[in-house]
Coordinates of C-alpha atoms and ligand atoms in Angstrom, one line a residue:
M1 CA 55.7 -50.6 -1.1
D2 CA 58.9 -51.6 0.1
D3 CA 61.8 -49.3 0.1
P4 CA 63.8 -49.2 -3.6
D5 CA 67.6 -50.0 -3.5
V6 CA 68.0 -47.4 -6.1
I7 CA 65.2 -44.1 -7.2
V8 CA 66.0 -42.5 -10.2
V9 CA 64.5 -38.8 -10.7
G10 CA 63.0 -38.0 -13.9
A11 CA 61.5 -40.1 -16.5
G12 CA 62.9 -39.2 -19.8
N13 CA 65.8 -41.4 -21.6
A14 CA 68.6 -40.5 -19.3
A15 CA 66.7 -42.1 -16.3
L16 CA 64.9 -44.8 -17.7
C17 CA 68.2 -46.6 -19.4
A18 CA 69.8 -45.6 -16.1
A19 CA 66.4 -47.6 -14.3
L20 CA 66.9 -50.6 -17.4
A21 CA 70.7 -51.0 -16.4
A22 CA 70.0 -50.9 -12.6
A23 CA 66.7 -53.6 -12.9
D24 CA 69.2 -55.5 -14.8
S25 CA 72.1 -56.1 -12.4
G26 CA 70.1 -56.9 -10.5
A27 CA 68.7 -53.8 -8.4
Q28 CA 64.3 -53.4 -7.1
V29 CA 63.9 -49.3 -8.8
R30 CA 61.8 -46.9 -8.3
V31 CA 61.2 -44.1 -11.0
L32 CA 59.8 -40.6 -9.6
E33 CA 58.1 -38.2 -12.8
R34 CA 57.6 -34.7 -11.3
A35 CA 55.0 -34.3 -14.8
P36 CA 51.3 -36.3 -14.8
E37 CA 51.5 -39.5 -17.2
A38 CA 50.1 -37.6 -20.1
E39 CA 53.6 -34.9 -20.2
S40 CA 56.4 -36.8 -18.7
G41 CA 58.8 -38.5 -20.6
G42 CA 60.8 -34.8 -20.1
N43 CA 62.7 -33.0 -23.3
S44 CA 63.1 -36.9 -24.6
R45 CA 59.2 -36.7 -25.7
F46 CA 59.5 -34.1 -27.4
T47 CA 62.8 -35.3 -29.5
A48 CA 62.6 -36.7 -33.4
G49 CA 64.6 -39.9 -31.4
A50 CA 68.0 -39.0 -33.4
F51 CA 70.8 -40.7 -31.8
R52 CA 74.0 -39.3 -33.3
C53 CA 76.2 -43.3 -33.1
V54 CA 79.8 -44.4 -34.3
Y55 CA 78.7 -47.0 -37.3
D56 CA 80.7 -48.0 -39.7
G57 CA 78.2 -49.0 -43.7
V58 CA 75.4 -50.9 -43.6
P59 CA 76.7 -53.9 -42.1
D60 CA 76.5 -52.4 -38.8
L61 CA 73.6 -50.7 -39.2
R62 CA 72.0 -53.9 -39.6
V63 CA 72.3 -54.8 -36.0
L64 CA 70.7 -51.9 -34.9
M65 CA 68.2 -52.4 -37.8
P66 CA 67.6 -56.1 -38.5
D67 CA 63.9 -55.4 -40.4
L68 CA 66.2 -52.9 -43.2
S69 CA 65.5 -54.5 -46.4
D70 CA 68.5 -55.5 -48.9
A71 CA 66.5 -52.9 -51.2
E72 CA 66.5 -50.0 -49.0
A73 CA 70.2 -50.7 -48.3
A74 CA 70.8 -51.0 -52.2
N75 CA 68.6 -47.5 -52.1
A76 CA 70.9 -45.4 -50.0
D77 CA 74.6 -44.3 -49.7
F78 CA 74.6 -44.6 -45.9
G79 CA 78.5 -43.4 -45.8
T80 CA 80.4 -44.3 -42.4
Y81 CA 80.8 -42.5 -39.2
S82 CA 83.4 -43.5 -37.5
E83 CA 85.1 -42.4 -33.2
A84 CA 87.8 -40.5 -34.8
Q85 CA 85.2 -38.5 -36.5
F86 CA 82.8 -38.2 -33.7
F87 CA 86.3 -36.6 -31.7
D88 CA 86.9 -34.6 -34.6
D89 CA 82.5 -33.3 -34.5
M90 CA 82.5 -32.5 -30.6
G91 CA 85.6 -31.5 -30.3
R92 CA 85.7 -28.7 -33.5
I93 CA 82.3 -27.7 -31.7
T94 CA 82.7 -27.5 -28.5
E95 CA 86.1 -25.3 -29.6
Y96 CA 87.7 -27.5 -28.3
R97 CA 86.8 -27.2 -24.7
T98 CA 84.5 -30.7 -24.1
D99 CA 85.3 -32.9 -20.5
P100 CA 88.1 -35.5 -22.3
E101 CA 87.0 -37.9 -20.3
L102 CA 83.2 -37.9 -20.6
C103 CA 84.2 -37.3 -24.3
E104 CA 86.1 -40.7 -24.7
L105 CA 82.8 -42.2 -22.6
L106 CA 80.4 -40.6 -25.1
V107 CA 82.0 -41.8 -28.6
T108 CA 83.4 -44.9 -28.0
R109 CA 79.9 -46.4 -26.1
S110 CA 77.5 -45.0 -28.4
R111 CA 78.0 -47.9 -30.7
E112 CA 78.0 -50.6 -28.0
T113 CA 75.2 -48.9 -26.4
M114 CA 73.2 -48.3 -29.1
R115 CA 73.2 -52.1 -29.5
W116 CA 72.3 -52.5 -25.5
L117 CA 69.3 -50.7 -26.4
Q118 CA 68.4 -52.7 -29.6
R119 CA 69.0 -55.6 -27.1
Q120 CA 66.4 -54.0 -24.8
G121 CA 63.9 -53.9 -27.6
V122 CA 64.2 -50.5 -29.1
R123 CA 63.6 -50.6 -32.1
F124 CA 65.2 -47.8 -34.9
L125 CA 65.1 -47.3 -38.4
P126 CA 66.9 -44.5 -40.8
I127 CA 65.7 -40.6 -40.8
W128 CA 65.1 -40.7 -44.5
G129 CA 63.4 -37.1 -44.6
R130 CA 65.8 -35.2 -42.5
Q131 CA 69.4 -36.5 -42.8
A132 CA 69.5 -37.7 -46.4
Y133 CA 68.2 -36.2 -49.8
K134 CA 67.9 -37.8 -52.7
V135 CA 71.1 -37.8 -55.7
E136 CA 70.2 -39.4 -58.8
G137 CA 67.7 -41.6 -57.6
R138 CA 69.6 -42.9 -53.5
F139 CA 69.1 -41.6 -50.5
K140 CA 72.4 -39.9 -49.4
F141 CA 73.2 -39.7 -45.9
W142 CA 75.0 -36.3 -44.1
G143 CA 76.4 -34.7 -41.3
G144 CA 76.7 -38.2 -38.8
L145 CA 73.0 -38.8 -38.3
T146 CA 72.0 -41.5 -39.6
V147 CA 69.4 -43.2 -36.7
E148 CA 66.8 -42.8 -35.3
A149 CA 64.2 -44.1 -32.7
W150 CA 60.6 -45.8 -34.2
G151 CA 57.6 -43.6 -33.3
G152 CA 60.7 -40.8 -32.7
G153 CA 60.8 -39.3 -29.3
P154 CA 57.0 -40.7 -27.9
G155 CA 57.6 -43.8 -29.2
L156 CA 60.7 -43.9 -27.7
I157 CA 60.0 -43.2 -24.2
D158 CA 56.9 -44.8 -24.8
T159 CA 59.1 -47.9 -25.6
L160 CA 61.1 -47.2 -22.7
Y161 CA 58.4 -47.0 -20.1
R162 CA 57.0 -50.5 -21.2
L163 CA 59.8 -52.4 -21.2
A164 CA 61.6 -51.1 -17.1
R165 CA 57.7 -51.7 -16.4
A166 CA 58.4 -55.7 -18.0
K167 CA 61.5 -55.8 -15.6
G168 CA 59.5 -54.7 -12.2
V169 CA 60.9 -50.7 -12.8
A170 CA 57.8 -49.0 -10.8
I171 CA 56.9 -45.7 -12.4
E172 CA 55.7 -42.8 -10.1
F173 CA 53.8 -40.1 -11.9
G174 CA 53.5 -36.8 -10.0
A175 CA 56.2 -37.2 -7.6
A176 CA 58.1 -34.2 -7.4
V177 CA 61.5 -34.5 -5.9
T178 CA 62.7 -31.5 -3.9
D179 CA 65.4 -32.3 -2.2
L180 CA 68.5 -35.2 -1.4
L181 CA 68.6 -37.1 2.3
A182 CA 71.6 -37.1 2.6
D183 CA 74.1 -37.0 5.7
D184 CA 78.3 -37.4 6.3
D185 CA 78.0 -41.1 4.6
G186 CA 76.1 -39.4 1.4
V187 CA 72.4 -40.2 0.3
R188 CA 69.9 -42.6 1.2
G189 CA 66.5 -41.0 0.1
V190 CA 64.9 -38.4 -1.2
R191 CA 62.0 -35.8 -0.2
V192 CA 59.3 -35.8 -2.4
R193 CA 56.1 -33.8 -3.4
R194 CA 53.1 -35.5 -4.3
A195 CA 49.5 -33.9 -4.9
G196 CA 51.1 -30.8 -2.4
R197 CA 52.3 -33.2 0.2
S198 CA 55.4 -34.3 1.3
G199 CA 56.8 -37.3 2.2
E200 CA 60.8 -39.0 2.6
I201 CA 61.8 -42.2 0.6
A202 CA 65.0 -43.9 1.8
A203 CA 67.2 -45.5 -1.1
K204 CA 70.4 -47.2 -0.9
A205 CA 70.7 -44.7 -4.0
V206 CA 69.7 -42.3 -6.0
V207 CA 70.3 -41.8 -9.9
L208 CA 69.7 -38.2 -10.5
A209 CA 68.5 -37.8 -14.0
C210 CA 66.1 -34.8 -14.1
G211 CA 67.3 -32.6 -16.9
G212 CA 68.7 -28.9 -17.0
F213 CA 67.6 -25.7 -16.2
E214 CA 65.8 -24.7 -19.6
S215 CA 62.4 -24.6 -18.2
N216 CA 63.3 -21.6 -15.2
T217 CA 63.2 -17.9 -16.3
E218 CA 65.4 -16.8 -12.8
W219 CA 68.4 -19.3 -13.7
R220 CA 68.2 -18.6 -17.4
T221 CA 68.4 -14.9 -17.0
R222 CA 71.2 -15.7 -14.0
Y223 CA 73.6 -17.8 -15.9
L224 CA 72.5 -17.9 -19.5
G225 CA 72.2 -13.8 -19.3
P226 CA 70.1 -10.9 -20.0
G227 CA 67.8 -11.8 -22.6
W228 CA 67.7 -15.8 -22.1
D229 CA 64.3 -14.6 -20.4
L230 CA 62.3 -13.8 -23.5
A231 CA 63.5 -16.9 -25.3
K232 CA 60.5 -19.5 -25.4
V233 CA 61.5 -22.7 -24.6
R234 CA 61.0 -25.7 -27.4
G235 CA 60.5 -28.8 -24.3
T236 CA 59.2 -29.6 -21.1
R237 CA 58.0 -27.1 -18.7
F238 CA 59.0 -29.3 -15.9
N239 CA 62.5 -28.9 -16.1
T240 CA 63.8 -26.6 -13.3
G241 CA 66.9 -27.5 -12.2
D242 CA 65.9 -29.3 -9.7
G243 CA 68.0 -32.0 -9.4
I244 CA 70.9 -29.5 -9.7
A245 CA 69.4 -27.5 -7.0
M246 CA 69.4 -30.2 -4.7
A247 CA 72.6 -32.0 -5.8
L248 CA 74.4 -27.9 -5.0
A249 CA 73.1 -28.3 -2.0
A250 CA 74.9 -31.8 -0.8
G251 CA 77.9 -30.5 -2.1
A252 CA 78.4 -31.3 -5.5
Q253 CA 80.4 -29.4 -7.6
P254 CA 78.8 -26.7 -10.7
F255 CA 80.9 -28.1 -13.6
G256 CA 80.6 -27.2 -17.5
N257 CA 79.4 -24.5 -19.7
W258 CA 76.6 -22.8 -16.8
S259 CA 76.5 -19.7 -19.5
G260 CA 76.1 -21.7 -22.4
C261 CA 73.3 -24.0 -23.6
H262 CA 71.2 -25.7 -26.7
A263 CA 69.3 -23.0 -29.0
V264 CA 67.5 -23.0 -32.2
A265 CA 65.5 -21.4 -34.6
W266 CA 61.8 -21.5 -33.2
D267 CA 58.3 -20.7 -35.1
R268 CA 58.2 -16.7 -33.3
N269 CA 54.7 -17.6 -32.2
A270 CA 55.2 -20.9 -30.6
P271 CA 53.9 -21.1 -27.4
E272 CA 55.9 -20.4 -23.6
F273 CA 56.5 -24.0 -23.8
G274 CA 56.9 -27.2 -25.9
D275 CA 53.0 -28.0 -27.2
L276 CA 53.6 -32.3 -27.8
A277 CA 51.0 -31.9 -30.4
V278 CA 53.4 -30.1 -32.3
G279 CA 56.7 -32.1 -30.9
D280 CA 59.6 -30.6 -32.7
G281 CA 57.8 -28.6 -35.5
F282 CA 58.3 -25.4 -34.9
Q283 CA 61.5 -25.8 -35.3
K284 CA 63.0 -24.2 -38.6
H285 CA 66.1 -26.0 -39.3
S286 CA 66.4 -25.4 -43.2
Y287 CA 68.1 -22.0 -43.2
P288 CA 70.7 -23.0 -44.8
L289 CA 69.2 -23.1 -47.7
G290 CA 68.3 -19.5 -47.8
V291 CA 69.0 -16.4 -45.9
M292 CA 68.1 -14.9 -42.1
L293 CA 67.2 -10.7 -42.1
N294 CA 66.5 -9.6 -39.4
A295 CA 64.7 -6.1 -37.9
R296 CA 66.5 -3.7 -39.6
G297 CA 66.2 -6.0 -42.9
E298 CA 69.9 -7.3 -42.7
R299 CA 71.4 -10.0 -42.7
F300 CA 73.2 -11.4 -39.3
L301 CA 74.9 -14.3 -39.6
D302 CA 76.1 -17.1 -42.1
E303 CA 73.7 -19.5 -42.5
G304 CA 75.8 -22.0 -44.7
A305 CA 78.8 -21.8 -42.2
D306 CA 78.4 -26.0 -42.1
F307 CA 76.1 -28.4 -42.4
R308 CA 72.5 -27.2 -40.2
N309 CA 73.8 -30.6 -37.4
F310 CA 76.6 -28.0 -36.2
T311 CA 75.1 -24.8 -36.1
Y312 CA 72.0 -24.5 -35.1
A313 CA 72.4 -25.1 -31.6
K314 CA 73.8 -22.0 -31.6
Y315 CA 72.0 -19.9 -33.5
G316 CA 69.2 -19.5 -31.5
R317 CA 71.3 -17.0 -29.1
A318 CA 72.5 -15.3 -32.2
I319 CA 68.5 -14.7 -33.2
L320 CA 67.9 -13.9 -29.5
A321 CA 70.4 -11.0 -29.5
Q322 CA 68.6 -9.5 -32.5
P323 CA 66.1 -5.9 -32.3
G324 CA 63.1 -7.6 -30.9
Q325 CA 64.7 -11.5 -30.4
F326 CA 63.3 -12.0 -33.9
A327 CA 64.5 -12.6 -37.7
W328 CA 62.9 -14.0 -40.9
Q329 CA 63.5 -16.9 -43.1
V330 CA 63.5 -16.6 -46.9
F331 CA 63.7 -18.7 -49.4
D332 CA 62.4 -19.3 -53.3
A333 CA 61.0 -21.7 -55.3
K334 CA 64.2 -23.4 -56.3
V335 CA 64.6 -25.0 -52.7
A336 CA 60.8 -25.2 -51.7
H337 CA 60.6 -28.6 -52.2
L338 CA 64.5 -29.7 -50.1
L339 CA 62.3 -27.8 -47.2
R340 CA 62.2 -29.9 -44.0
D341 CA 58.3 -31.1 -42.7
E342 CA 58.6 -28.7 -40.2
Y343 CA 58.0 -26.1 -42.9
R344 CA 55.0 -27.1 -43.7
I345 CA 52.8 -27.6 -40.0
R346 CA 49.5 -25.6 -40.0
R347 CA 51.2 -23.0 -37.2
A348 CA 54.1 -22.6 -39.2
T349 CA 53.9 -18.6 -39.4
R350 CA 54.7 -17.6 -42.8
V351 CA 53.9 -15.5 -45.5
T352 CA 54.2 -15.8 -49.5
A353 CA 54.6 -13.4 -52.4
D354 CA 54.9 -13.7 -55.8
T355 CA 57.6 -11.0 -56.1
L356 CA 60.8 -9.6 -53.5
E357 CA 59.1 -6.8 -52.9
A358 CA 55.6 -7.7 -52.3
L359 CA 57.5 -10.4 -50.2
V360 CA 59.2 -7.1 -48.1
A361 CA 56.5 -5.7 -47.4
K362 CA 54.7 -8.5 -45.3
L363 CA 57.3 -9.3 -43.4
D364 CA 55.9 -8.0 -40.1
D365 CA 57.9 -5.7 -37.7
V366 CA 60.9 -5.4 -40.2
D367 CA 62.7 -2.9 -42.3
A368 CA 61.3 -3.3 -46.1
G369 CA 63.5 -1.0 -48.0
Q370 CA 66.8 -2.6 -46.4
A371 CA 65.5 -6.0 -46.8
L372 CA 64.8 -5.8 -50.1
A373 CA 68.3 -4.1 -50.7
T374 CA 69.7 -6.8 -48.8
L375 CA 68.2 -9.3 -51.1
K376 CA 69.3 -7.6 -54.1
A377 CA 72.9 -7.4 -53.2
F378 CA 72.8 -11.3 -52.2
N379 CA 71.5 -12.0 -55.5
A380 CA 74.4 -10.2 -56.7
A381 CA 77.1 -11.6 -54.4
V382 CA 76.3 -15.6 -55.5
A383 CA 78.9 -17.2 -57.0
T384 CA 77.5 -19.4 -59.1
D385 CA 80.7 -21.1 -60.9
L386 CA 80.5 -24.1 -58.2
P387 CA 77.1 -26.5 -58.6
F388 CA 75.0 -25.9 -55.9
D389 CA 74.6 -29.6 -53.3
P390 CA 72.9 -30.1 -50.2
N391 CA 75.0 -32.9 -49.6
V392 CA 77.8 -31.9 -49.1
K393 CA 79.7 -28.8 -48.6
D394 CA 79.5 -27.6 -51.9
G395 CA 81.6 -24.3 -51.3
R396 CA 79.3 -22.1 -53.4
S397 CA 79.0 -18.6 -51.9
A398 CA 78.1 -15.5 -51.5
R399 CA 81.4 -13.4 -51.3
G400 CA 82.2 -9.3 -50.5
L401 CA 79.3 -9.0 -48.6
A402 CA 79.4 -7.6 -44.5
V403 CA 78.0 -10.7 -44.2
P404 CA 79.5 -13.8 -46.0
K405 CA 77.3 -17.3 -47.1
S406 CA 79.7 -20.1 -46.9
N407 CA 77.8 -22.7 -48.7
W408 CA 74.8 -23.5 -50.4
A409 CA 74.2 -19.8 -52.1
N410 CA 71.7 -19.5 -54.6
P411 CA 69.8 -16.0 -55.6
I412 CA 66.4 -15.3 -54.5
E413 CA 65.2 -15.1 -57.6
T414 CA 62.0 -17.7 -58.3
P415 CA 58.5 -17.1 -57.5
P416 CA 56.8 -17.7 -55.5
F417 CA 58.9 -16.8 -52.4
E418 CA 58.3 -18.0 -48.8
A419 CA 59.5 -16.2 -45.5
Y420 CA 59.3 -17.6 -41.5
A421 CA 59.4 -15.8 -38.5
V422 CA 61.9 -17.0 -36.1
T423 CA 62.5 -16.6 -32.3
C424 CA 65.1 -18.5 -30.1
G425 CA 63.9 -21.2 -28.7
V426 CA 66.0 -22.8 -25.8
T427 CA 66.5 -26.4 -25.8
F428 CA 68.6 -27.6 -22.8
T429 CA 71.4 -25.8 -20.6
F430 CA 75.3 -26.8 -20.9
G431 CA 75.7 -26.5 -17.0
G432 CA 75.2 -29.1 -14.4
L433 CA 77.2 -31.4 -12.0
R434 CA 80.5 -33.2 -12.3
I435 CA 80.1 -37.0 -12.6
D436 CA 83.7 -39.5 -12.7
R437 CA 83.6 -42.9 -15.2
T438 CA 81.4 -44.3 -13.1
G439 CA 78.4 -41.7 -13.1
R440 CA 79.5 -40.9 -9.5
V441 CA 78.6 -37.2 -8.1
I442 CA 81.4 -35.4 -7.6
D443 CA 81.8 -32.3 -4.8
V444 CA 83.7 -29.2 -4.3
E445 CA 86.1 -31.0 -3.0
G446 CA 86.7 -33.0 -5.7
A447 CA 85.9 -36.3 -3.8
A448 CA 83.0 -38.9 -4.4
I449 CA 79.7 -38.1 -3.2
P450 CA 78.7 -41.8 -1.0
G451 CA 75.2 -43.2 -2.9
L452 CA 74.7 -40.1 -5.3
Y453 CA 75.0 -40.5 -9.6
A454 CA 73.8 -38.5 -12.2
A455 CA 73.0 -38.5 -16.0
G456 CA 71.5 -36.5 -18.4
E457 CA 71.0 -33.2 -19.6
L458 CA 72.0 -32.6 -15.7
V459 CA 75.6 -32.9 -16.3
G460 CA 78.0 -31.0 -16.9
G461 CA 81.7 -30.5 -19.5
L462 CA 80.3 -31.9 -22.2
F463 CA 78.8 -29.3 -24.6
Y464 CA 80.3 -25.8 -24.6
N465 CA 79.0 -23.3 -26.9
N466 CA 77.3 -25.1 -29.4
Y467 CA 76.3 -29.5 -29.8
P468 CA 76.4 -32.1 -32.6
G469 CA 73.1 -32.9 -33.3
G470 CA 71.3 -36.1 -31.9
S471 CA 74.0 -36.1 -29.0
G472 CA 71.5 -35.6 -26.3
L473 CA 69.5 -38.6 -26.5
M474 CA 72.9 -40.3 -27.1
A475 CA 74.4 -39.0 -23.6
G476 CA 71.5 -39.4 -21.9
A477 CA 71.8 -43.4 -23.1
V478 CA 75.8 -44.0 -22.4
F479 CA 75.8 -42.3 -18.6
G480 CA 72.1 -43.6 -17.7
R481 CA 73.4 -46.9 -18.6
I482 CA 76.7 -46.3 -16.3
A483 CA 74.8 -44.5 -13.7
G484 CA 72.3 -47.6 -13.7
E485 CA 74.7 -50.0 -13.5
S486 CA 76.9 -48.3 -10.7
S487 CA 74.5 -47.5 -8.7
A488 CA 73.4 -50.8 -8.9
A489 CA 76.5 -52.6 -7.7
Y490 CA 77.2 -49.8 -5.0
A491 CA 73.2 -50.7 -3.6
A492 CA 74.0 -54.5 -4.0
Ligands
FAD501 C1 62.3 -30.0 -29.0 C2 63.2 -31.2 -28.6 C3 64.4 -31.5 -29.7 C4 65.0 -32.1 -29.4 N1 65.7 -33.3 -30.9 C5 66.7 -34.4 -30.2 C6 67.5 -35.5 -31.3 O1 66.6 -35.6 -31.7 N2 68.5 -35.9 -31.0 C7 68.8 -35.7 -29.5 O2 69.8 -36.8 -29.1 N3 68.5 -34.6 -28.4 C8 67.6 -34.2 -29.3 N4 66.7 -32.8 -28.1 C9 67.6 -32.7 -26.8 C10 67.1 -34.4 -25.7 O3 65.8 -34.3 -26.0 C11 67.7 -33.9 -24.4 O4 69.0 -33.9 -25.0 C12 67.2 -35.2 -23.8 O5 66.7 -36.2 -24.1 C13 67.6 -34.7 -22.2 O6 67.4 -36.4 -21.4 P1 67.4 -36.3 -20.2 O7 66.5 -37.7 -19.4 O8 68.5 -36.2 -19.8 O9 66.1 -35.2 -19.9 P2 64.5 -35.3 -19.7 O10 63.6 -36.1 -20.8 O11 63.9 -33.7 -20.3 O12 63.7 -35.9 -18.7 C14 64.0 -35.1 -17.6 C15 62.9 -35.3 -16.9 O13 62.8 -35.0 -15.8 C16 61.6 -34.4 -15.0 N5 61.9 -33.8 -14.0 C17 62.2 -32.5 -13.9 N6 62.0 -32.3 -12.3 C18 62.0 -33.2 -11.4 C19 61.5 -33.3 -10.5 N7 62.2 -32.8 -9.3 N8 61.5 -34.9 -9.4 C20 60.7 -35.7 -10.3 N9 60.9 -35.2 -11.9 C21 61.8 -34.5 -12.2 C22 60.3 -33.4 -16.2 O14 59.3 -34.1 -15.3 C23 61.4 -35.2 -16.9 O15 60.5 -35.7 -17.2 C24 65.8 -32.2 -28.5 C25 65.3 -31.7 -27.8 C26 63.7 -31.2 -27.7 C27 63.2 -30.1 -26.7

């Protein structure tokens, strides 16, 4: 096989967007993926395929989803998601630390990049199930997250592979890149390990898109801090920070929130790494409808502080900080029908009971007496003067408690009761490499490393402390496309 113009390291969403864009720009592209084919696609394959993008109502959505029927459009209130809203969400959620240039590219290119993906052949549909509740017979979307890829993460990855191959992109599995071939003139290829044998592949440019360091226990503990060795990994076992390590060795500048990550409530008995047969089903994201109790039987966070899209990514850390690194989510029959689909999987760690007394006795490793007292105090504190409405921040709160609940508070009083055991599931890490507007990797002196580009999780600077749901795939697509175009232009 001839040496390619551009090597793309990794075969997730960011990598494939880079490969498509580079191939469209005329480059010969080779994708090198560490995982065997059956486990390939990285974290992107584990997703639900939700993309956070700017749109201005139904006409814009119709461009992305030409098969949205008139009846479907009439039966839903999609609202809008403006650039101003996306900027606001990124600012507020990251406590105004997001890098202004990267954030500007993410927000202002999101709509056009979704259209580019659609033109490439990716199919989209509305997230009926998870991002919309039915109000008076009509779906109402909330949280600025409205569009998902057809077939979720697996559908997205399979489509991207098919589209890339149709453009002549070679995808090699079981090919772990271990080093960059670099000298004073920049990067000129990679060292790769296949089936235990090392070799070199020359190329004019390299795009690193091989994920963060979430699956590296030692790095997690070193950078995220004590206790992070005990977290479960939600997705691929292959994202061990290789791309970051090899770029740093070539002089790249570390950038972003190295002690921060995306981590959620995740089934306490889930396996150590993600299981593609279950996908994201181990997550437990409906806590805004109930309460969470720790081993002491106490609440420890405001379950209703904001829409779940804006709290779920930081609450994993809060759960990890509890004794034993676990919590129980408790719901009653009033809200059971509103729980997300992941609560109905067979492998959920669930207990049910007809009385609160019987329920707390079933909560493994919890102080049952205190749990009962906490639930009763919570029920007594719910202010029922405002109506419950899951589509808006309804202001229906539980007040006067050490830990308030700011929205969607309902007394937990209607049997049967349900509780789910969760721990911390880490999704991806926020620290990584510094890139410029054209996707070039920046070195410790502030200069671009010739021939080296990056996209996806291993780019630092976008997310700090927290994350607005659906931004990972969007960022991978925006910056993957940029890196693909730039690397092809450099290689030409
Ligand atoms: C369960 C779950 C659900 C999620 N849901 C969503 C969602 O709905 N919407 C959203 O926006 N985000 C979601 N995310 C986050 C999202 O998955 C990531 O932000 C995004 O997919 C990262 O894309 P990426 O291409 O950078 O990395 P990945 O998709 O992880 O791809 C990295 C690839 O690099 C490969 N690799 C690693 N090391 C090497 C090496 N040395 N050599 C060669 N290849 C290597 C890996 O095998 C992997 O295939 C979810 C994540 C998880 C885990």
